[in-house]
CSV table of C-alpha atoms in Angstrom, one decimal:
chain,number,residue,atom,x,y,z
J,1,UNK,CA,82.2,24.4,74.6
J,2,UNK,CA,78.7,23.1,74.4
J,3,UNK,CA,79.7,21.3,71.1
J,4,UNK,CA,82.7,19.7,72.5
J,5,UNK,CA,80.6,18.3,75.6
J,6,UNK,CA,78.0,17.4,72.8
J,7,UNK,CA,80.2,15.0,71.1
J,8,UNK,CA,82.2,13.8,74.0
J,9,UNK,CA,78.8,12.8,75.1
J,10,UNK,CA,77.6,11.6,71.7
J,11,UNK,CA,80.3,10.4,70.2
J,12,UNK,CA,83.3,10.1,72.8
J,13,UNK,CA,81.8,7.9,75.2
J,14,UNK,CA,80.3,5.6,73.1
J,15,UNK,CA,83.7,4.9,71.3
J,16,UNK,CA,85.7,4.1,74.0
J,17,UNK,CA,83.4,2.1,75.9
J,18,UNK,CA,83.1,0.4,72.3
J,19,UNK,CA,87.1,0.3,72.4
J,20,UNK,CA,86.8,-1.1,76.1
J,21,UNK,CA,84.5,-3.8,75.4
J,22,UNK,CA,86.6,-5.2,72.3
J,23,UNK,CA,90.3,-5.2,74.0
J,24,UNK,CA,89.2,-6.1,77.8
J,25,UNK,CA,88.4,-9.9,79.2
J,26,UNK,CA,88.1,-11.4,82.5
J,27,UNK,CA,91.5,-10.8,82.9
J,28,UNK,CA,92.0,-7.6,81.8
J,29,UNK,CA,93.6,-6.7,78.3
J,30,UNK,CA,93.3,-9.2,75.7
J,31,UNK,CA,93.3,-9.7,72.0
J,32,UNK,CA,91.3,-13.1,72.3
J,33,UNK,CA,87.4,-11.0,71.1
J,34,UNK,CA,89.6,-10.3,67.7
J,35,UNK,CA,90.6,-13.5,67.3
J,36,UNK,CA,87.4,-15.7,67.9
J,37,UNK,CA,86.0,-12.4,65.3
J,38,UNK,CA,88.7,-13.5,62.6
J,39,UNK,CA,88.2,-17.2,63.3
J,40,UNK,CA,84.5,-17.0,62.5
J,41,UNK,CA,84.0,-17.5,59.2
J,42,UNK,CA,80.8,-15.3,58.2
J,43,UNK,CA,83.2,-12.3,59.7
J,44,UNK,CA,84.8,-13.1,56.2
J,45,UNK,CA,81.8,-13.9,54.0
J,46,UNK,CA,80.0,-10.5,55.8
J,47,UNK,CA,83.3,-8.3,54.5
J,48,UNK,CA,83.2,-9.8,51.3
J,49,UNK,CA,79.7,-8.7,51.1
J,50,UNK,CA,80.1,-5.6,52.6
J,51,UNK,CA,83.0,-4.8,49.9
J,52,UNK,CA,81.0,-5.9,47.2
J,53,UNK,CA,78.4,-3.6,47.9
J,54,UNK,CA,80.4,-0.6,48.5
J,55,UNK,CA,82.2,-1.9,44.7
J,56,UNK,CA,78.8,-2.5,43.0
J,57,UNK,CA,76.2,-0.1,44.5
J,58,UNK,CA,78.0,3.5,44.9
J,59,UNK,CA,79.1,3.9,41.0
J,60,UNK,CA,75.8,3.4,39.3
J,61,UNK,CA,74.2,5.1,41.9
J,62,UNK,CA,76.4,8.4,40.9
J,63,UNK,CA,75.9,7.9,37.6
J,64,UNK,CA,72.0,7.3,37.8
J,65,UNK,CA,71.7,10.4,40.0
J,66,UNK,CA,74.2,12.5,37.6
J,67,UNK,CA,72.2,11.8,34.7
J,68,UNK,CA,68.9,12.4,36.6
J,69,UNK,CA,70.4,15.8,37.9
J,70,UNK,CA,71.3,16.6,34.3
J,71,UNK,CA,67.6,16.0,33.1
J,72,UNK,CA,66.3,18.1,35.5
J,73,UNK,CA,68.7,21.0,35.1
J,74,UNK,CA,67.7,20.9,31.5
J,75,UNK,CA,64.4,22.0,32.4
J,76,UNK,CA,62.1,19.5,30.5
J,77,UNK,CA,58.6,19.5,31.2
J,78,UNK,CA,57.5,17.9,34.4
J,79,UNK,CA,61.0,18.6,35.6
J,80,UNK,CA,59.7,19.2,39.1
J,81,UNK,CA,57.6,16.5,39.8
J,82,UNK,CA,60.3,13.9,38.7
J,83,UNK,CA,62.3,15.5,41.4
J,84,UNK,CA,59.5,14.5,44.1
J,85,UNK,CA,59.0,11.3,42.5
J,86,UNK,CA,62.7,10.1,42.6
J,87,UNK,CA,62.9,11.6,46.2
J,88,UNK,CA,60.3,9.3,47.4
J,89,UNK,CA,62.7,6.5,48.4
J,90,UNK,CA,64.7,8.5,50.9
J,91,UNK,CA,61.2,9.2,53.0
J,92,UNK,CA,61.0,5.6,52.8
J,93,UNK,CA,62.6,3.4,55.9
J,94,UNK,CA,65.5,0.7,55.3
J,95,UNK,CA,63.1,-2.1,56.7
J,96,UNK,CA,60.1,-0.7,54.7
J,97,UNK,CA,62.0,-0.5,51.5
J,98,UNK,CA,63.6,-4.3,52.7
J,99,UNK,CA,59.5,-5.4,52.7
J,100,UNK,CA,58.8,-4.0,49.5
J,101,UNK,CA,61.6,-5.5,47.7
J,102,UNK,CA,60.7,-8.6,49.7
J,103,UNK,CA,57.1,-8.7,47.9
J,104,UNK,CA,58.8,-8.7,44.5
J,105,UNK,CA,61.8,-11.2,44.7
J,106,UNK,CA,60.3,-14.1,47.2
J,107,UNK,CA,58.8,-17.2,46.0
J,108,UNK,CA,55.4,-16.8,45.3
J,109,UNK,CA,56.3,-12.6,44.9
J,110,UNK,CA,55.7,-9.9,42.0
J,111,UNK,CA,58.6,-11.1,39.8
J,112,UNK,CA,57.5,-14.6,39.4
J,113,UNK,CA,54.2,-14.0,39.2
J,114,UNK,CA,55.1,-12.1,36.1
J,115,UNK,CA,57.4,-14.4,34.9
J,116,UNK,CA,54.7,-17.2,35.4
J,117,UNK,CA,52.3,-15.4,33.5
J,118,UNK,CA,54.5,-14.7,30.6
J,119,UNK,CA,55.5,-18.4,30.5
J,120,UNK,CA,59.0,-18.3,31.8
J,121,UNK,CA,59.3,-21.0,34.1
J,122,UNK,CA,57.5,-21.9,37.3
J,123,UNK,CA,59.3,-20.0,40.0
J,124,UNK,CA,62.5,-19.1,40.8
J,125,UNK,CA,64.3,-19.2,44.8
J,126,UNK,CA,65.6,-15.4,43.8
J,127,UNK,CA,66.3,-15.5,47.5
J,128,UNK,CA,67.9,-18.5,48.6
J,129,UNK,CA,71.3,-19.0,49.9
J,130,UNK,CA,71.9,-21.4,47.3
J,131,UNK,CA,72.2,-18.7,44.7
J,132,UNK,CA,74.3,-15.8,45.9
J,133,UNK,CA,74.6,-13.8,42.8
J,134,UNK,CA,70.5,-13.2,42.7
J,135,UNK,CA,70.4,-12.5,46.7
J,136,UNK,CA,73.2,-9.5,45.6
J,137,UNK,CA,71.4,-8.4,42.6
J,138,UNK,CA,68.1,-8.0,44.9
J,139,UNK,CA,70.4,-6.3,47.5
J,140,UNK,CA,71.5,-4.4,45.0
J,141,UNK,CA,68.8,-3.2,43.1
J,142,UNK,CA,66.8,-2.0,46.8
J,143,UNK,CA,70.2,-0.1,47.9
J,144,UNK,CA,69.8,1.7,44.3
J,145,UNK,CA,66.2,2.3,44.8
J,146,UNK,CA,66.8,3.1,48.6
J,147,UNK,CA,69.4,5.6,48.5
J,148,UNK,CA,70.1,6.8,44.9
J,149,UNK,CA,68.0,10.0,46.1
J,150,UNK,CA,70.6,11.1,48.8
J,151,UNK,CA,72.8,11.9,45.8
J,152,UNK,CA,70.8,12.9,43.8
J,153,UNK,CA,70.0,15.7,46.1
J,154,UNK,CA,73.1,16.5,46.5
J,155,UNK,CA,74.0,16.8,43.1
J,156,UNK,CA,71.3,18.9,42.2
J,157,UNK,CA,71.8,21.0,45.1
J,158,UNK,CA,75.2,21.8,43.5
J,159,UNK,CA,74.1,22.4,40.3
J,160,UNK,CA,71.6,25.1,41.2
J,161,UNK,CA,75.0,27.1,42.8
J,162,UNK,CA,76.4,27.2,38.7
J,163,UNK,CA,75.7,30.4,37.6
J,164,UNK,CA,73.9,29.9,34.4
J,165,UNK,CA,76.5,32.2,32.7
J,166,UNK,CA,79.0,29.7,32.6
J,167,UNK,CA,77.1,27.1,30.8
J,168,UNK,CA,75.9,30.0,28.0
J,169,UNK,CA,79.7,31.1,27.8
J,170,UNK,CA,80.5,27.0,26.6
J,171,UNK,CA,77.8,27.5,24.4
J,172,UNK,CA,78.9,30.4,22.7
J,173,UNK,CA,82.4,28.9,22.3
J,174,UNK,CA,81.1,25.8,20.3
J,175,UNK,CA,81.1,23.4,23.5
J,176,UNK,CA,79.3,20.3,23.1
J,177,UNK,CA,77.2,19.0,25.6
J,178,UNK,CA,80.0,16.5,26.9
J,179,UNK,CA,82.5,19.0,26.9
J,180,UNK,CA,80.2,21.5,29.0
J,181,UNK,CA,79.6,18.5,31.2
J,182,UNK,CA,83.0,17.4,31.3
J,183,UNK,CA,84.7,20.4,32.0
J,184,UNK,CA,82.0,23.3,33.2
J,185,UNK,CA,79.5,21.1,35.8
J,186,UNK,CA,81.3,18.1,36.9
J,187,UNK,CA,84.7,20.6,38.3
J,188,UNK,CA,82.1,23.4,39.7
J,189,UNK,CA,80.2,20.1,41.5
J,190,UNK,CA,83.1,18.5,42.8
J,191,UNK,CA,82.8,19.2,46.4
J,192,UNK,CA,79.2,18.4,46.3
J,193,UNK,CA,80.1,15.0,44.7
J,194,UNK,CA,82.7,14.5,47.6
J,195,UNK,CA,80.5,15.4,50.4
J,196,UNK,CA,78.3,12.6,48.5
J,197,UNK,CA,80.5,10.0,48.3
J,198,UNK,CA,81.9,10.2,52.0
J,199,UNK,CA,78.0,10.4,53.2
J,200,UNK,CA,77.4,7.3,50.8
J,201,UNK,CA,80.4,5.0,51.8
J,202,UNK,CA,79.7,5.0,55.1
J,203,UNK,CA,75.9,4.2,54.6
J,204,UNK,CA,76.8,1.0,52.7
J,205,UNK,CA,79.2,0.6,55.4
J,206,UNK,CA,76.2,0.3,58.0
J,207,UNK,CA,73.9,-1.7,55.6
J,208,UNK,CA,71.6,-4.0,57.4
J,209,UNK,CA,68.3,-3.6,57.3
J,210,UNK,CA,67.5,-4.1,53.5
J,211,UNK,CA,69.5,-7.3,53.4
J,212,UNK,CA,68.2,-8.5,56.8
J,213,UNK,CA,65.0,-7.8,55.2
J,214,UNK,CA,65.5,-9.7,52.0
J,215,UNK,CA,67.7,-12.1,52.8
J,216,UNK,CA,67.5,-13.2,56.6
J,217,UNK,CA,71.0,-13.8,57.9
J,218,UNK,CA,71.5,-15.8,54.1
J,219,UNK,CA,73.7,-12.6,53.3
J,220,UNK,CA,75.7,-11.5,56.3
J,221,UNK,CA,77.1,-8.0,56.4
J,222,UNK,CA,79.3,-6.4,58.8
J,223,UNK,CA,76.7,-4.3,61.1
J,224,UNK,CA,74.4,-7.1,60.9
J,225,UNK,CA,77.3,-9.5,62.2
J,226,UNK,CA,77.5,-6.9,65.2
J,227,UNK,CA,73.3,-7.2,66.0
J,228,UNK,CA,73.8,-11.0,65.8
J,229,UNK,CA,77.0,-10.9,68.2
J,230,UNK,CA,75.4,-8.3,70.5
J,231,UNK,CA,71.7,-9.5,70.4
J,232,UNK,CA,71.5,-13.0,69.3
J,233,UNK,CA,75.0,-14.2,70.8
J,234,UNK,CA,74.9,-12.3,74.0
J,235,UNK,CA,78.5,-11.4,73.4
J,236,UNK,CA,79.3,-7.4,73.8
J,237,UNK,CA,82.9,-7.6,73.5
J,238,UNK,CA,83.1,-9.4,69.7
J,239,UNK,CA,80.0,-7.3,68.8
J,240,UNK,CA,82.6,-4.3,70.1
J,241,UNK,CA,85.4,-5.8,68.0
J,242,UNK,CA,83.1,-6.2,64.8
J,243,UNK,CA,81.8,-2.4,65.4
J,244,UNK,CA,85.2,-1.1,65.6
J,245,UNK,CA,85.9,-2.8,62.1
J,246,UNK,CA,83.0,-0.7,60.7
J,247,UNK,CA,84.5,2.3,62.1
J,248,UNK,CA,88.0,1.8,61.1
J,249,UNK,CA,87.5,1.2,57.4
J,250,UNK,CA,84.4,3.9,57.3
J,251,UNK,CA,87.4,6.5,58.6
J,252,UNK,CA,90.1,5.3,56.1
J,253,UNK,CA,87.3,5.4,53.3
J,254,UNK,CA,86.7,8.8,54.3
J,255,UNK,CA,89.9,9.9,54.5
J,256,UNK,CA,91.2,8.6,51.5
J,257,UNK,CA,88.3,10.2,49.7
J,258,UNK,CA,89.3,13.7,51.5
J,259,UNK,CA,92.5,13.3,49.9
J,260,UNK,CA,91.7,11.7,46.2
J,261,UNK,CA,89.1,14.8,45.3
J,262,UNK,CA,90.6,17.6,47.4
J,263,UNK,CA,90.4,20.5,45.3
J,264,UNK,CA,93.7,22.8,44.7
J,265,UNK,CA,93.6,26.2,46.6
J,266,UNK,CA,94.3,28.1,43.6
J,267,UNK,CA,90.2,26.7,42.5
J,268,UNK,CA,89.6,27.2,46.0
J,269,UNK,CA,90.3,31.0,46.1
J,270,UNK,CA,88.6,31.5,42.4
J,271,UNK,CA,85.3,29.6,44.0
């Protein structure tokens, strides 16, 4: 009981007053808050983005933190204080890490201080809206080094529940280290992975403060459309709409996720 009234309060409420706001008008039900939201064209340009995130960002970011979580099963030297080093970011804010990526890509930053000194040209706007492929690369790079650490942890979490048995067994029966990757870790880490990539959609999903950070409103995404139509715009009921876009797609991402890695119950039961 206490959990139910926990997220009705939590979570309940807020969603249909959310609902609410997006469908109702002076005059009562109306689908005009969706439509001014569709006719607006940064809606579009902050989906795009949004997409292209979620496209770019999440697959090197599992394969960075699978091949960091394989180096520090393996034991090498040191193997515990690369773990604390590469879980810095996560301790670090979205705005903060936003600033520090700042300091390297603006105009008179890091990278073209370096780049000046090494006689490559006098400066480059990494960070203006005239050049959209560098603002994604530098949203891109700060979401890696932001939250590549969430799956890491993850992974590696799952890794230490493999009994060390199976991996010798492989080894005894001539497996290579692809084939004990292939078919002894990545099937025993599966749910972990899914856990991960449900946690990590949704994240990108409600991206903001890095790109606000970076890139002002140069590189609109979805939440951030929703601050600018709640705060900025002083209009509640397109921010609603907006939010509820969020929402939906985080759910059928979710979803769909549930379904594509579900595990068989036969591997169930043998877990």
């Amino acid at each position: 009981m206490p959990s139910f009234v926990f997220m009705v309060l939590l979570l309940g409420w807020p969603t249909v007053v959310g609902i609410r706001e997006a469908f109702m008008g002076p005059d009562g039900f109306t689908l005009a808050n969706w439509e001014r939201m569709a006719a607006e064209p940064r809606f579009w340009e902050a989906v795009r983005n949004t997409l292209l995130l979620i496209v770019v960002v999440i697959p090197i970011q599992f394969v960075l933190a699978f091949g960091m979580a394989l180096l520090l099963q393996s034991r090498l030297r040191g193997s515990r204080l690369y773990f604390y080093l590469w879980a810095v970011p996560l301790a670090v804010s979205d705005l903060a890490a936003g600033l520090v990526w700042l300091s390297i890509f603006t105009d008179r930053g890091y990278l073209n201080s370096v780049l000046a000194a090494l006689g490559l040209g006098d400066g480059f706007s990494w960070l203006s809206y005239q050049h959209h492929s560098t603002m994604l690369l530098a949203v891109v790079l700060a979401e890696i080094w932001r939250s590549t650490s969430l799956v890491l942890i993850i992974v590696v979490a799952g890794m230490q529940m493999i009994p060390r048995e199976y991996d010798e067994a492989a080894q005894v029966f001539g497996g290579g280290a692809w084939q004990r990757v292939r078919h002894v870790i990545l099937p025993l880490v599966k749910p972990n992975l899914q856990v991960a990539l449900i946690l990590r959609m949704i994240m990108a999903m409600q991206s903001f403060a890095v790109a606000q950070a970076l890139t002002g409103r140069n590189f609109p995404l979805l939440v951030g459309e929703t601050y600018e139509w709640f705060a900025a715009l002083q209009n509640p009921a397109v921010a609603g709409a907006v939010a509820l876009v969020v929402l939906g797609v985080s759910l059928v991402a979710s979803i769909t996720c549930l379904r594509v890695l579900r595990q068989p119950e036969a591997e169930v039961r043998l877990r």
